[in-house]
Short mmCIF file of C-alpha atoms and ligand atoms in Angstrom, two decimals:
data_model
loop_
_atom_site.label_atom_id
_atom_site.label_comp_id
_atom_site.label_asym_id
_atom_site.label_seq_id
_atom_site.Cartn_x
_atom_site.Cartn_y
_atom_site.Cartn_z
CA MET S 1110 -28.57 43.06 210.40
CA PRO S 1111 -29.15 46.34 207.72
CA GLU S 1112 -31.43 49.05 208.96
CA LEU S 1113 -34.39 50.55 207.23
CA LYS S 1114 -33.55 53.61 204.57
CA VAL S 1115 -36.64 56.36 206.32
CA GLY S 1116 -37.06 59.54 204.18
CA ILE S 1117 -38.99 62.28 205.29
CA VAL S 1118 -40.68 64.82 203.76
CA GLY S 1119 -40.64 68.19 205.93
CA ALA S 1120 -38.71 69.18 208.72
CA GLY S 1121 -40.87 71.09 210.71
CA ILE S 1122 -42.25 69.95 214.24
CA ALA S 1123 -43.90 66.76 213.31
CA GLY S 1124 -40.94 65.79 210.87
CA LEU S 1125 -37.65 66.50 212.75
CA SER S 1126 -39.82 64.38 215.59
CA ALA S 1127 -39.88 61.52 213.21
CA ALA S 1128 -35.97 61.72 212.44
CA ILE S 1129 -35.40 61.65 216.24
CA ALA S 1130 -37.29 58.68 216.37
CA LEU S 1131 -36.31 56.51 213.80
CA SER S 1132 -32.79 57.11 214.26
CA ARG S 1133 -33.23 56.15 217.78
CA ALA S 1134 -35.11 53.28 216.47
CA GLY S 1135 -32.00 52.07 214.38
CA HIS S 1136 -32.43 52.99 210.88
CA THR S 1137 -31.21 55.59 208.35
CA VAL S 1138 -33.00 58.72 207.79
CA GLU S 1139 -32.35 61.38 205.72
CA ILE S 1140 -34.79 64.58 205.61
CA TYR S 1141 -35.73 66.41 202.89
CA GLU S 1142 -36.88 70.23 203.76
CA LYS S 1143 -38.40 72.88 200.61
CA SER S 1144 -37.12 75.49 203.45
CA HIS S 1145 -34.18 76.83 204.52
CA PHE S 1146 -34.92 77.08 207.99
CA LYS S 1147 -35.28 80.83 208.27
CA ASN S 1148 -38.75 80.89 208.30
CA GLU S 1149 -40.03 78.97 211.64
CA THR S 1150 -43.23 80.59 211.65
CA GLY S 1151 -43.32 83.18 214.89
CA ALA S 1152 -45.87 82.23 217.46
CA ALA S 1153 -45.61 80.61 220.97
CA ILE S 1154 -46.82 76.98 221.47
CA ILE S 1155 -48.37 75.38 224.17
CA ILE S 1156 -47.09 71.40 224.68
CA GLY S 1157 -49.31 69.24 226.76
CA CYS S 1158 -47.81 66.73 228.93
CA ASN S 1159 -48.12 63.84 226.83
CA GLY S 1160 -46.13 65.83 224.65
CA THR S 1161 -43.54 67.34 227.29
CA ARG S 1162 -43.39 63.18 228.44
CA ILE S 1163 -41.90 62.48 225.03
CA LEU S 1164 -39.24 65.38 224.59
CA ARG S 1165 -37.90 64.54 228.18
CA GLU S 1166 -37.04 60.54 227.24
CA TRP S 1167 -35.57 62.30 224.47
CA GLY S 1168 -33.32 64.30 226.44
CA PHE S 1169 -34.75 67.15 225.27
CA ASP S 1170 -33.25 70.21 227.42
CA PHE S 1171 -36.12 72.73 227.97
CA GLU S 1172 -33.84 75.30 230.30
CA LYS S 1173 -32.02 76.26 227.02
CA ALA S 1174 -35.71 76.38 225.11
CA GLY S 1175 -36.94 78.88 227.62
CA ALA S 1176 -40.10 76.66 228.35
CA MET S 1177 -42.26 77.90 231.11
CA ASP S 1178 -44.84 76.21 233.27
CA TYR S 1179 -48.40 76.74 232.46
CA ASN S 1180 -49.81 77.18 235.72
CA GLN S 1181 -52.86 79.09 235.45
CA MET S 1182 -55.55 79.83 233.32
CA ARG S 1183 -57.19 83.37 233.92
CA ARG S 1184 -60.76 84.18 231.98
CA ILE S 1185 -61.16 87.76 232.26
CA ARG S 1186 -63.54 90.07 230.41
CA ALA S 1187 -62.20 92.20 227.53
CA ASP S 1188 -64.71 95.09 228.42
CA THR S 1189 -65.20 95.52 232.21
CA ILE S 1190 -61.80 93.64 233.03
CA ALA S 1191 -63.75 91.51 236.15
CA ILE S 1192 -62.04 88.54 236.61
CA ASP S 1193 -64.20 85.83 236.00
CA SER S 1194 -62.55 82.45 236.67
CA VAL S 1195 -59.24 81.30 237.85
CA ASP S 1196 -57.78 77.86 236.99
CA HIS S 1197 -54.74 76.93 238.84
CA PHE S 1198 -52.68 73.73 237.20
CA THR S 1199 -49.75 73.59 240.11
CA ASN S 1200 -49.55 69.62 240.18
CA MET S 1201 -49.22 68.34 236.47
CA GLU S 1202 -46.19 66.65 237.54
CA GLU S 1203 -47.47 65.09 240.16
CA LYS S 1204 -50.73 64.14 238.48
CA TYR S 1205 -49.15 63.05 235.23
CA GLY S 1206 -45.41 62.73 236.09
CA ASP S 1207 -44.82 65.90 233.67
CA ARG S 1208 -44.83 69.25 233.14
CA TRP S 1209 -47.32 71.90 230.61
CA LEU S 1210 -45.05 73.84 229.17
CA LEU S 1211 -44.89 76.99 227.05
CA PHE S 1212 -42.69 77.91 224.55
CA HIS S 1213 -41.29 80.04 221.37
CA ARG S 1214 -42.03 77.54 218.40
CA ALA S 1215 -38.71 78.63 217.33
CA ASP S 1216 -36.78 77.23 220.91
CA LEU S 1217 -38.72 74.34 220.52
CA HIS S 1218 -38.04 73.70 216.72
CA ALA S 1219 -34.27 74.81 217.82
CA GLY S 1220 -34.36 71.85 220.95
CA LEU S 1221 -35.65 69.09 218.59
CA ARG S 1222 -32.97 70.14 215.62
CA ALA S 1223 -30.36 69.85 218.58
CA ILE S 1224 -31.32 66.38 218.86
CA VAL S 1225 -31.68 65.82 215.60
CA GLU S 1226 -28.15 66.63 214.91
CA ALA S 1227 -26.50 65.04 218.06
CA GLN S 1228 -27.94 61.34 216.44
CA GLN S 1229 -24.19 60.92 214.91
CA ALA S 1230 -24.25 60.17 211.16
CA SER S 1231 -28.05 58.46 210.76
CA VAL S 1232 -29.79 61.72 210.00
CA LYS S 1233 -29.17 63.69 207.61
CA ILE S 1234 -30.86 67.22 206.65
CA HIS S 1235 -30.94 68.25 203.32
CA LEU S 1236 -32.17 71.71 203.41
CA GLY S 1237 -33.76 73.61 200.00
CA THR S 1238 -34.98 70.20 198.70
CA SER S 1239 -38.39 70.44 197.79
CA VAL S 1240 -40.37 66.63 197.12
CA ALA S 1241 -42.69 66.73 194.23
CA ASP S 1242 -44.16 63.69 194.31
CA LEU S 1243 -43.98 59.96 196.27
CA ASP S 1244 -44.74 56.50 194.82
CA ALA S 1245 -46.46 55.72 198.35
CA GLU S 1246 -46.31 51.52 197.25
CA GLN S 1247 -42.80 51.71 195.78
CA GLY S 1248 -41.27 53.70 198.96
CA ILE S 1249 -39.93 56.75 195.59
CA LEU S 1250 -39.46 59.94 196.74
CA LYS S 1251 -39.13 62.58 193.80
CA LEU S 1252 -37.46 65.35 194.43
CA ALA S 1253 -38.16 68.82 192.71
CA SER S 1254 -34.93 68.12 190.56
CA GLY S 1255 -35.79 65.28 188.94
CA GLU S 1256 -33.73 63.20 191.34
CA GLU S 1257 -35.86 60.38 192.76
CA VAL S 1258 -34.68 58.18 196.31
CA GLN S 1259 -35.86 54.83 197.16
CA LYS S 1260 -36.89 54.29 200.60
CA ASP S 1261 -38.10 51.31 202.43
CA LEU S 1262 -40.23 53.93 204.44
CA THR S 1263 -41.22 57.54 204.05
CA ILE S 1264 -42.57 59.75 206.63
CA VAL S 1265 -44.91 62.38 205.16
CA ALA S 1266 -44.66 65.95 207.18
CA ASP S 1267 -44.89 68.61 205.06
CA GLY S 1268 -47.72 70.19 206.98
CA ALA S 1269 -51.09 72.00 206.92
CA ARG S 1270 -50.95 72.77 202.87
CA SER S 1271 -49.66 69.02 202.43
CA GLU S 1272 -49.52 68.00 198.91
CA LEU S 1273 -48.68 64.36 199.45
CA ILE S 1274 -51.52 63.40 201.39
CA GLU S 1275 -53.36 62.59 198.60
CA ARG S 1276 -50.34 60.17 197.14
CA VAL S 1277 -51.66 58.26 200.25
CA ILE S 1278 -55.49 58.86 201.27
CA GLY S 1279 -56.15 58.55 197.53
CA ARG S 1280 -57.75 61.95 196.42
CA PRO S 1281 -57.40 65.83 197.16
CA TYR S 1282 -58.20 66.73 200.36
CA PRO S 1283 -58.29 69.99 201.04
CA VAL S 1284 -58.30 72.43 204.22
CA ASN S 1285 -61.51 74.06 205.68
CA LYS S 1286 -61.30 77.33 206.42
CA SER S 1287 -61.94 78.87 209.62
CA PRO S 1288 -64.54 82.36 209.96
CA MET S 1289 -61.95 82.97 212.62
CA SER S 1290 -58.12 84.44 211.90
CA ILE S 1291 -55.55 84.85 214.55
CA TYR S 1292 -53.48 88.68 214.77
CA ARG S 1293 -50.28 87.43 217.02
CA PHE S 1294 -46.91 89.17 218.18
CA PHE S 1295 -44.55 89.11 221.25
CA GLN S 1296 -44.05 91.77 222.98
CA PRO S 1297 -41.12 92.28 225.61
CA PHE S 1298 -42.98 90.98 229.10
CA GLU S 1299 -41.22 93.84 231.29
CA LYS S 1300 -42.34 96.59 228.85
CA VAL S 1301 -46.02 94.99 229.39
CA SER S 1302 -45.52 93.91 233.31
CA THR S 1303 -44.48 97.66 234.08
CA HIS S 1304 -46.60 99.57 231.80
CA ALA S 1305 -48.56 101.62 234.23
CA ALA S 1306 -52.77 100.16 232.21
CA ALA S 1307 -51.86 97.18 231.24
CA GLY S 1308 -49.13 95.44 234.16
CA GLN S 1309 -51.66 94.75 236.41
CA PHE S 1310 -52.51 91.63 234.48
CA PHE S 1311 -48.87 90.36 234.31
CA GLU S 1312 -47.02 91.53 237.38
CA ASN S 1313 -46.39 89.28 239.76
CA GLN S 1314 -48.46 86.54 238.11
CA PRO S 1315 -47.31 82.30 238.18
CA SER S 1316 -46.71 82.60 234.30
CA GLY S 1317 -49.56 80.42 232.08
CA PHE S 1318 -53.13 81.35 229.89
CA THR S 1319 -54.41 85.45 230.67
CA THR S 1320 -57.05 85.09 228.14
CA PHE S 1321 -59.64 88.37 227.73
CA TYR S 1322 -63.26 88.18 225.83
CA LYS S 1323 -65.88 89.82 225.26
CA THR S 1324 -69.25 88.82 226.50
CA GLU S 1325 -71.67 89.76 224.22
CA VAL S 1326 -71.19 87.65 221.57
CA VAL S 1327 -71.67 90.42 218.90
CA ARG S 1328 -68.70 89.25 217.58
CA LEU S 1329 -68.69 85.45 217.80
CA GLY S 1330 -65.02 84.24 219.91
CA LEU S 1331 -63.06 87.65 219.94
CA LEU S 1332 -61.17 87.04 222.54
CA LEU S 1333 -56.99 88.16 223.05
CA THR S 1334 -55.01 85.68 224.99
CA ALA S 1335 -51.19 86.17 225.86
CA TYR S 1336 -48.56 84.11 227.82
CA PRO S 1337 -44.83 84.48 228.23
CA CYS S 1338 -42.56 81.99 226.72
CA ARG S 1339 -38.52 82.33 225.81
CA GLY S 1340 -37.69 82.21 229.56
CA GLY S 1341 -40.29 84.56 230.39
CA LYS S 1342 -38.62 87.56 228.22
CA LEU S 1343 -41.48 87.35 226.01
CA LEU S 1344 -45.27 87.55 226.40
CA TYR S 1345 -46.77 85.89 223.35
CA VAL S 1346 -50.11 87.70 222.48
CA GLY S 1347 -53.07 86.29 219.86
CA LEU S 1348 -55.79 88.07 219.17
CA VAL S 1349 -58.76 86.04 217.69
CA HIS S 1350 -61.24 88.04 215.67
CA PRO S 1351 -63.77 87.01 212.54
CA THR S 1352 -61.91 87.16 209.08
CA LYS S 1353 -61.72 89.96 207.41
CA PRO S 1354 -62.71 90.50 203.89
CA SER S 1355 -59.14 91.06 203.17
CA GLU S 1356 -57.84 88.37 204.72
CA LYS S 1357 -60.44 85.66 203.29
CA GLU S 1358 -57.88 84.48 200.91
CA LEU S 1359 -55.12 84.20 203.17
CA GLU S 1360 -52.87 80.53 203.04
CA GLU S 1361 -49.70 81.30 204.97
CA TRP S 1362 -48.87 81.76 208.50
CA ASP S 1363 -46.85 84.47 208.33
CA HIS S 1364 -49.09 86.90 206.10
CA PRO S 1365 -48.23 90.39 207.92
CA ALA S 1366 -50.32 92.57 209.40
CA SER S 1367 -50.57 96.11 210.97
CA TYR S 1368 -51.01 98.24 214.25
CA GLU S 1369 -53.82 99.38 213.16
CA ASP S 1370 -56.00 95.84 212.21
CA VAL S 1371 -55.19 94.46 215.67
CA ILE S 1372 -56.27 97.83 217.23
CA SER S 1373 -59.91 98.28 215.46
CA SER S 1374 -60.92 94.42 216.25
CA ALA S 1375 -60.08 95.47 219.68
CA GLU S 1376 -62.17 97.70 219.45
CA GLY S 1377 -64.22 98.04 222.94
CA PHE S 1378 -62.03 96.50 224.67
CA HIS S 1379 -60.62 98.38 228.61
CA PRO S 1380 -58.44 100.67 227.72
CA ALA S 1381 -55.97 98.52 229.82
CA VAL S 1382 -56.72 95.14 227.56
CA GLN S 1383 -56.06 97.67 224.80
CA ALA S 1384 -52.93 98.57 226.55
CA ILE S 1385 -51.41 94.89 225.97
CA CYS S 1386 -50.86 95.61 222.31
CA GLU S 1387 -49.30 98.82 222.56
CA ASP S 1388 -46.76 99.46 219.90
CA ALA S 1389 -46.69 96.17 218.78
CA THR S 1390 -44.99 95.19 215.61
CA ASP S 1391 -43.95 92.48 213.46
CA ILE S 1392 -47.53 91.72 213.39
CA LYS S 1393 -48.87 88.32 211.59
CA VAL S 1394 -51.90 86.74 210.64
CA TYR S 1395 -53.58 83.43 210.23
CA ARG S 1396 -56.24 82.39 208.96
CA GLN S 1397 -57.85 79.37 211.35
CA MET S 1398 -57.23 76.05 209.51
CA TRP S 1399 -59.19 72.24 210.04
CA ARG S 1400 -59.69 69.12 208.40
CA ASP S 1401 -61.82 66.90 209.37
CA PRO S 1402 -60.10 63.18 210.02
CA VAL S 1403 -58.79 61.20 206.82
CA GLU S 1404 -59.44 57.11 206.49
CA THR S 1405 -56.30 56.12 206.39
CA LEU S 1406 -52.65 57.77 208.27
CA THR S 1407 -50.80 54.63 205.79
CA LYS S 1408 -50.32 53.54 202.36
CA GLY S 1409 -47.56 50.79 201.07
CA LYS S 1410 -44.46 52.28 202.38
CA ALA S 1411 -46.07 55.92 203.58
CA ILE S 1412 -47.21 57.31 206.75
CA LEU S 1413 -48.52 60.92 206.94
CA CYS S 1414 -47.66 62.26 210.38
CA GLY S 1415 -48.05 65.75 212.10
CA ASP S 1416 -50.36 68.62 210.59
CA SER S 1417 -50.14 66.77 206.91
CA SER S 1418 -52.84 64.61 208.30
CA HIS S 1419 -54.68 65.69 211.46
CA LEU S 1420 -54.37 68.92 211.13
CA MET S 1421 -57.15 70.86 213.56
CA LEU S 1422 -57.87 73.75 215.32
CA PRO S 1423 -56.07 75.29 218.30
CA THR S 1424 -58.59 74.48 220.90
CA HIS S 1425 -57.14 72.29 223.11
CA GLY S 1426 -53.49 73.59 222.29
CA GLN S 1427 -52.80 69.65 220.72
CA GLY S 1428 -51.21 69.97 217.46
CA ALA S 1429 -47.93 69.82 218.49
CA SER S 1430 -48.75 67.06 221.14
CA MET S 1431 -50.32 64.57 218.42
CA ALA S 1432 -46.91 65.19 216.47
CA LEU S 1433 -45.20 64.29 219.01
CA GLU S 1434 -47.01 61.45 219.89
CA ASP S 1435 -46.61 60.25 216.06
CA ALA S 1436 -43.05 60.05 216.47
CA ILE S 1437 -42.61 57.92 219.45
CA ALA S 1438 -45.16 55.57 218.08
CA MET S 1439 -43.02 55.32 215.57
CA GLU S 1440 -40.16 54.63 217.60
CA VAL S 1441 -41.81 51.92 219.52
CA LEU S 1442 -43.07 50.21 216.43
CA PHE S 1443 -39.87 50.44 214.17
CA THR S 1444 -37.36 49.55 216.89
CA GLY S 1445 -36.18 45.78 215.58
CA VAL S 1446 -37.48 46.07 212.10
CA ARG S 1447 -34.81 45.28 209.63
CA SER S 1448 -36.90 43.92 206.68
CA PRO S 1449 -38.90 45.96 204.38
CA ASP S 1450 -41.78 43.68 204.20
CA GLN S 1451 -41.83 44.13 208.03
CA ALA S 1452 -42.29 47.57 207.68
CA ILE S 1453 -44.74 47.51 205.27
CA ALA S 1454 -46.58 45.51 208.46
CA ARG S 1455 -45.73 47.84 211.09
CA THR S 1456 -46.95 50.93 208.97
CA ASP S 1457 -50.23 48.92 208.56
CA LEU S 1458 -50.00 48.91 212.63
CA PHE S 1459 -49.22 52.44 212.85
CA ASN S 1460 -52.50 52.96 211.54
CA GLN S 1461 -54.42 50.81 213.38
CA PHE S 1462 -53.20 52.21 216.40
CA ARG S 1463 -52.85 55.94 215.71
CA LEU S 1464 -56.13 56.46 213.80
CA PRO S 1465 -58.52 56.66 216.98
CA ARG S 1466 -56.80 58.59 218.83
CA VAL S 1467 -55.80 61.33 216.40
CA SER S 1468 -59.41 61.33 214.65
CA ALA S 1469 -60.90 61.80 218.52
CA VAL S 1470 -58.22 64.97 219.28
CA GLN S 1471 -59.12 66.35 216.12
CA THR S 1472 -62.81 66.43 216.23
CA MET S 1473 -62.42 67.23 219.90
CA SER S 1474 -60.87 70.47 218.90
CA ASN S 1475 -62.86 71.09 215.58
CA LYS S 1476 -66.19 70.69 217.14
CA MET S 1477 -65.58 71.82 220.66
CA MET S 1478 -67.69 75.40 219.74
CA GLY S 1479 -70.66 73.15 218.46
CA PRO S 1480 -72.90 71.13 220.40
CA PRO S 1481 -71.33 69.24 222.43
CA ASP S 1482 -73.34 66.02 222.16
CA LYS S 1483 -72.73 66.56 218.81
CA MET S 1484 -69.46 66.60 218.99
CA ILE S 1485 -69.05 63.77 221.06
CA SER S 1486 -71.13 61.53 219.03
CA GLU S 1487 -68.62 62.54 215.78
CA VAL S 1488 -65.70 61.82 218.84
CA ARG S 1489 -67.21 57.65 219.06
CA ARG S 1490 -67.54 57.30 215.40
CA TYR S 1491 -63.64 56.83 215.32
CA TYR S 1492 -62.68 55.82 219.24
CA ASP S 1493 -64.27 53.99 221.42
CA GLY S 1494 -62.44 54.72 224.92
CA ALA S 1495 -63.59 56.91 227.67
CA VAL S 1496 -64.03 60.20 226.50
CA PRO S 1497 -64.71 63.69 228.68
CA GLY S 1498 -68.10 64.48 229.57
CA LEU S 1499 -70.93 66.99 227.71
CA LYS S 1500 -70.19 69.67 230.56
CA ALA S 1501 -66.42 69.61 230.24
CA LYS S 1502 -64.55 72.69 229.36
CA THR S 1503 -61.61 73.19 227.49
CA PHE S 1504 -58.45 73.09 229.95
CA SER S 1505 -60.66 71.31 232.27
CA GLU S 1506 -59.39 68.33 234.68
CA GLU S 1507 -61.37 66.07 232.46
CA TYR S 1508 -59.66 67.35 229.27
CA ASN S 1509 -56.61 67.06 230.74
CA ASP S 1510 -57.53 63.56 232.04
CA PHE S 1511 -57.81 62.42 228.34
CA PHE S 1512 -55.19 63.80 226.81
CA PHE S 1513 -52.14 63.88 229.19
CA SER S 1514 -53.05 60.31 230.93
CA TYR S 1515 -51.88 58.70 227.58
CA ASP S 1516 -49.11 57.35 227.51
CA VAL S 1517 -48.41 56.73 224.07
CA ALA S 1518 -45.17 54.96 224.13
CA GLN S 1519 -46.46 52.15 226.82
CA GLU S 1520 -49.52 51.75 224.58
CA ALA S 1521 -47.31 51.15 222.09
CA ARG S 1522 -45.14 48.88 223.89
CA ASN S 1523 -48.02 46.96 225.13
CA LEU S 1524 -49.03 46.48 221.46
CA VAL S 1525 -45.57 45.19 220.16
CA HIS S 1526 -45.05 43.21 223.42
CA GLY S 1527 -48.38 42.15 224.77
CA ARG S 1528 -49.53 43.52 228.17
C1 FAD V 85 -49.93 79.91 214.51
C2 FAD V 85 -49.99 78.45 215.50
C3 FAD V 85 -50.13 78.28 216.50
C4 FAD V 85 -50.12 76.92 216.76
N1 FAD V 85 -50.26 76.68 218.27
C5 FAD V 85 -50.42 75.59 218.82
C6 FAD V 85 -50.06 75.11 220.30
O1 FAD V 85 -50.40 76.34 221.19
N2 FAD V 85 -50.28 73.83 220.77
C7 FAD V 85 -49.94 73.04 219.33
O2 FAD V 85 -49.72 71.77 220.15
N3 FAD V 85 -49.55 73.22 218.29
C8 FAD V 85 -49.87 74.68 218.05
N4 FAD V 85 -50.17 74.52 216.85
C9 FAD V 85 -50.21 73.66 215.80
C10 FAD V 85 -48.69 73.10 215.93
O3 FAD V 85 -47.75 73.60 215.48
C11 FAD V 85 -48.30 71.95 214.70
O4 FAD V 85 -49.45 70.94 214.53
C12 FAD V 85 -47.13 71.37 214.85
O5 FAD V 85 -45.96 72.25 214.74
C13 FAD V 85 -47.06 70.44 213.62
O6 FAD V 85 -46.41 70.65 212.34
P1 FAD V 85 -45.67 69.83 211.27
O7 FAD V 85 -44.34 69.82 211.67
O8 FAD V 85 -46.59 68.76 210.87
O9 FAD V 85 -46.02 71.35 210.05
P2 FAD V 85 -45.68 72.58 210.14
O10 FAD V 85 -44.34 72.86 211.02
O11 FAD V 85 -46.41 72.94 208.76
O12 FAD V 85 -44.19 71.74 209.17
C14 FAD V 85 -43.78 71.14 207.36
C15 FAD V 85 -42.33 71.38 206.90
O13 FAD V 85 -42.64 70.66 205.81
C16 FAD V 85 -42.19 71.92 204.51
N5 FAD V 85 -42.65 71.41 203.43
C17 FAD V 85 -43.80 71.35 202.67
N6 FAD V 85 -44.26 70.64 201.95
C18 FAD V 85 -42.39 70.19 201.68
C19 FAD V 85 -42.26 69.51 200.12
N7 FAD V 85 -42.79 69.52 199.38
N8 FAD V 85 -40.59 69.13 200.29
C20 FAD V 85 -40.52 69.67 201.09
N9 FAD V 85 -40.67 69.92 202.86
C21 FAD V 85 -41.49 70.75 202.51
C22 FAD V 85 -42.41 73.31 205.59
O14 FAD V 85 -41.42 73.79 204.84
C23 FAD V 85 -42.47 73.02 206.51
O15 FAD V 85 -41.01 73.00 207.34
C24 FAD V 85 -50.22 75.85 215.88
C25 FAD V 85 -50.30 75.86 215.09
C26 FAD V 85 -50.61 77.49 214.29
C27 FAD V 85 -49.21 77.85 212.80
#
């Protein structure tokens, strides 16, 4: 029986993951990516056990990608440098069966690309190829060159500023811009860990988050988070700050910022905390964006996945893990599917299966800073399973149980084959 012909728009984490999944499900995949892979966002990323479980199943090379375990979270006052709390996450494998990991985004992307390229002839990547439009019912991708390609299944993985989302949900869906933006950059880990002032925070510490925050909330949410990646060679630093007037119209992830911008935002921080930023170069600023849940993830022969459909604030570090969950759900649902009609039925099943989970995670990520009862009652509109209690904090055991105990591949198998 012939396999399905699948077209994927976008080769970010979501698009590459979908390509791996659908190739493993036995189908022929073509990816259309408008860039030339030169500009993967320079940032680090955290992948929860729910995501690393999927990477492991695909044979991802964690060592080559320089993955670091997320072993602890320390919250430190930015002005007095008094340690407020330390949480240890050393039993992840024992409890959830997999690791909680920190990556340089480019390393995660390269590791996924290596798996795509190892899928022999079943995946073809067209770089520098922009998709201008989509006919979701017919499965037609209209390339910017004017060429049209007909597919049995189309995957829309064109990211946060998706233009094709409109073709699936039937209306434009602009992003919401948060009042907060992030400066981000990397420092050589050794430079910071041996620094006379800043070294005290990193020397001989287990890998994980070190977060400095202002308790006097003069400037809501001002905090600096640092964590290692790339096998401990780099320290990623993100400084969340109120968006400045000059940053209000930013659309890109990679807008350049200056050292002066960073230091002026870290005003009032202890000199040892400011020293983490010393002589930082290649600084980028990005305005945080989010969307409320969409009403559908699918239409006809099209599936939305990744940030195109469930863009969320990075509160729980679950954006990329949701893209991985989308992908392995496709792998299970489309294995053995050979006829276009069956593919349409499975597309619909994907929507029923994924929408409650991604909408819940999106709402938890976007509304965590507001009143908890309001956030949870909104989650309830989409999701009727057990949820964390009202007092549960980000990265607490209750949230970890919610995110990490869920085995999406197993749930999808139960759905297709019965429990
Ligand atoms: C600074 C930052 C920090 C983050 N931190 C975390 C974290 O710690 N943990 C976490 O889980 N998530 C995090 N996220 C979110 C996470 O990175 C995303 O959820 C994840 O990468 C999925 O992205 P994507 O593939 O859907 O979109 P993208 O990575 O944006 O990829 C979309 C791709 O589509 C291409 N494209 C767009 N339009 C077209 C078109 N018309 N034709 C062809 N190609 C097109 C683009 O060039 C791009 O390559 C972070 C995001 C950012 C920006």
